[in-house]
Amino acid sequence: MSEADPNAPSRERPAVTRLKLTGFRNYAHLDLALDARPVALFGPNGAGKTNLVEAVSFLGPGRGVRAAGSDAVRRRTPAGPDPVWGVYAEAMTVDGSVSLATGSDPAEPSRRKTKLDGAAATQSALARLFPMLWLTPREDRLWAGSRSDRMRFFDRLVLAGAPDHGAEANAYEKAQRERQRLLDREQDGGRADPSWLDALEAKMAAAGTAMAAARLNALARLQAEIDARPDTAFPKADLALEGVVEARLAEGVSAAEAETGFLEALRKARPRDGAAGRALTGPHRTELTARHREKDQPAADCSTGEQKALVLGLALAQGAAIARARGAAPVLILDEACAHLDVARREGLAEALIDLNAQAWLTGVEAGLFEVFGPSVQRFMVEDGRAGPV
Ligand SMILES: Nc1ncnc2c1ncn2[C@@H]1O[C@H](COP(=O)(O)OP(=O)(O)OP(=O)(O)O)[C@@H](O)[C@H]1O
Ligand SMILES: [Mg+2]
């Protein structure tokens, strides 16, 4: 399944080859040399394994596996917080070797600044060069958890294959926030400039339709990948998106028509959204549903282990779908993925990762969890803010 689309150029897969941390979480300093193989980090609770993969997640777009800001990751010591923090990496990407640096902005330490080969990096450039997927213990509760967490997870899957998805989502959210501010003002008896409202709704309609189209496209590719995969240790999911704009596009209307329809709906909904204090319709309200195919039941009704295996299966299938479309698999961060997996499923994971040919970052409390991976992974022992190869 890891064979790339013959029409897609085969590219160097993204991989970190050197990672340096300064004043990041519980690391004073760290300097690791790596190759492109998957990475297994093991060590006791509280050693710094999740912190290390969080640093790796900072090399991609967004705020990383813990959605943390600059001040949260700055190393705290009994003597006070370190003045600066930084993550520096040398990495192979689809465009060749690059250096990536992110850290506190010297001019404004509460802000984070990211540089690609020494120049300011946009989120879209990071998403294109360094696509990344992650699963953390938080995603174990994905199916039974909140709709917004589920969509955030799905939007990250979409972003890894469609680098502009994040920029569209940001543009949509920004316009939505500004529109709501105007509607709230009207509720309070003030007056909102109708042409300004028109302009914001036009932005929401354009970005929202692009978002919905990217989601549908990603869903179709992902479902096709799942359907084509041989039966593995990971159960197959049947996925669906329930959203107003997605539904119109799925019916086959053109993007232009869907955008116009959404724009009209927004205009009509002004009084209702003003009274509600939020926009009640649009792609920010879309829901992702999943069913466990073999058991024919909603994912949320499955056992903890089954739910975890479903979400792991999704991430692996999306990795394969991206490898097929873009010629290289994304970096995968699988924090504690092995924790509740029996030996057969760990073997299945090892096979899937070898097949995918991705640099996956795996963590676990014991070296024994990674025995099934044999020489296909590079191992590092993590202890008390230090890490070294074993
Ligand atoms: N800003 C910070 N400065 C200093 N230490 C921090 C900071 N943020 C978190 N820590 C500490 O880093 C330590 C390691 O955390 P981390 O989550 O990486 O552990 P872990 O190895 O993943 O453990 P587990 O196996 O329990 O998941 C924790 O003790 C935590 O309190
Ligand atoms: Mg951890």
mmCIF file of C-alpha atoms and ligand atoms in Angstrom, residues 25-26 44-51 66 72-76 336 365, ligand 1:
data_model
loop_
_atom_site.group_PDB
_atom_site.id
_atom_site.type_symbol
_atom_site.label_atom_id
_atom_site.label_comp_id
_atom_site.label_asym_id
_atom_site.label_seq_id
_atom_site.Cartn_x
_atom_site.Cartn_y
_atom_site.Cartn_z
ATOM 1 C CA ARG A 25 10.140 22.180 28.953
ATOM 2 C CA ASN A 26 12.395 19.961 31.136
ATOM 3 C CA PRO A 44 10.018 6.408 32.981
ATOM 4 C CA ASN A 45 6.962 8.600 33.560
ATOM 5 C CA GLY A 46 7.925 12.248 33.680
ATOM 6 C CA ALA A 47 11.247 11.695 31.853
ATOM 7 C CA GLY A 48 10.508 14.076 28.980
ATOM 8 C CA LYS A 49 9.278 11.798 26.160
ATOM 9 C CA THR A 50 6.142 13.768 25.366
ATOM 10 C CA ASN A 51 8.131 16.992 25.710
ATOM 11 C CA ARG A 66 -0.342 20.235 23.415
ATOM 12 C CA ALA A 72 4.178 27.295 28.610
ATOM 13 C CA VAL A 73 7.143 25.572 26.978
ATOM 14 C CA ARG A 74 9.810 27.879 28.417
ATOM 15 C CA ARG A 75 11.845 25.815 30.889
ATOM 16 C CA ARG A 76 10.937 26.500 34.508
ATOM 17 C CA GLU A 336 2.077 6.248 23.731
ATOM 18 C CA VAL A 365 7.712 3.585 29.227
HETATM 19 N N1 LIG B 1 7.924 24.434 31.153
HETATM 20 C C1 LIG B 1 8.450 23.414 31.841
HETATM 21 N N2 LIG B 1 9.629 23.555 32.499
HETATM 22 C C2 LIG B 1 10.177 22.542 33.186
HETATM 23 N N3 LIG B 1 9.619 21.311 33.277
HETATM 24 C C3 LIG B 1 8.461 21.115 32.634
HETATM 25 C C4 LIG B 1 7.815 22.138 31.894
HETATM 26 N N4 LIG B 1 6.671 21.632 31.370
HETATM 27 C C5 LIG B 1 6.611 20.369 31.784
HETATM 28 N N5 LIG B 1 7.670 20.029 32.539
HETATM 29 C C6 LIG B 1 7.976 18.739 33.173
HETATM 30 O O1 LIG B 1 8.524 17.852 32.243
HETATM 31 C C7 LIG B 1 8.436 16.533 32.794
HETATM 32 C C8 LIG B 1 8.355 15.517 31.704
HETATM 33 O O2 LIG B 1 7.100 15.598 31.071
HETATM 34 P P1 LIG B 1 6.680 14.650 29.863
HETATM 35 O O3 LIG B 1 5.233 14.854 29.678
HETATM 36 O O4 LIG B 1 7.555 14.844 28.687
HETATM 37 O O5 LIG B 1 6.963 13.204 30.477
HETATM 38 P P2 LIG B 1 6.853 11.775 29.786
HETATM 39 O O6 LIG B 1 8.229 11.217 29.685
HETATM 40 O O7 LIG B 1 6.088 11.896 28.540
HETATM 41 O O8 LIG B 1 6.059 10.980 30.900
HETATM 42 P P3 LIG B 1 4.822 9.927 30.791
HETATM 43 O O9 LIG B 1 5.427 8.590 30.567
HETATM 44 O O10 LIG B 1 4.194 10.020 32.126
HETATM 45 O O11 LIG B 1 3.927 10.381 29.692
HETATM 46 C C9 LIG B 1 7.251 16.569 33.745
HETATM 47 O O12 LIG B 1 7.700 16.244 35.036
HETATM 48 C C10 LIG B 1 6.770 18.017 33.694
HETATM 49 O O13 LIG B 1 6.393 18.506 34.943
#
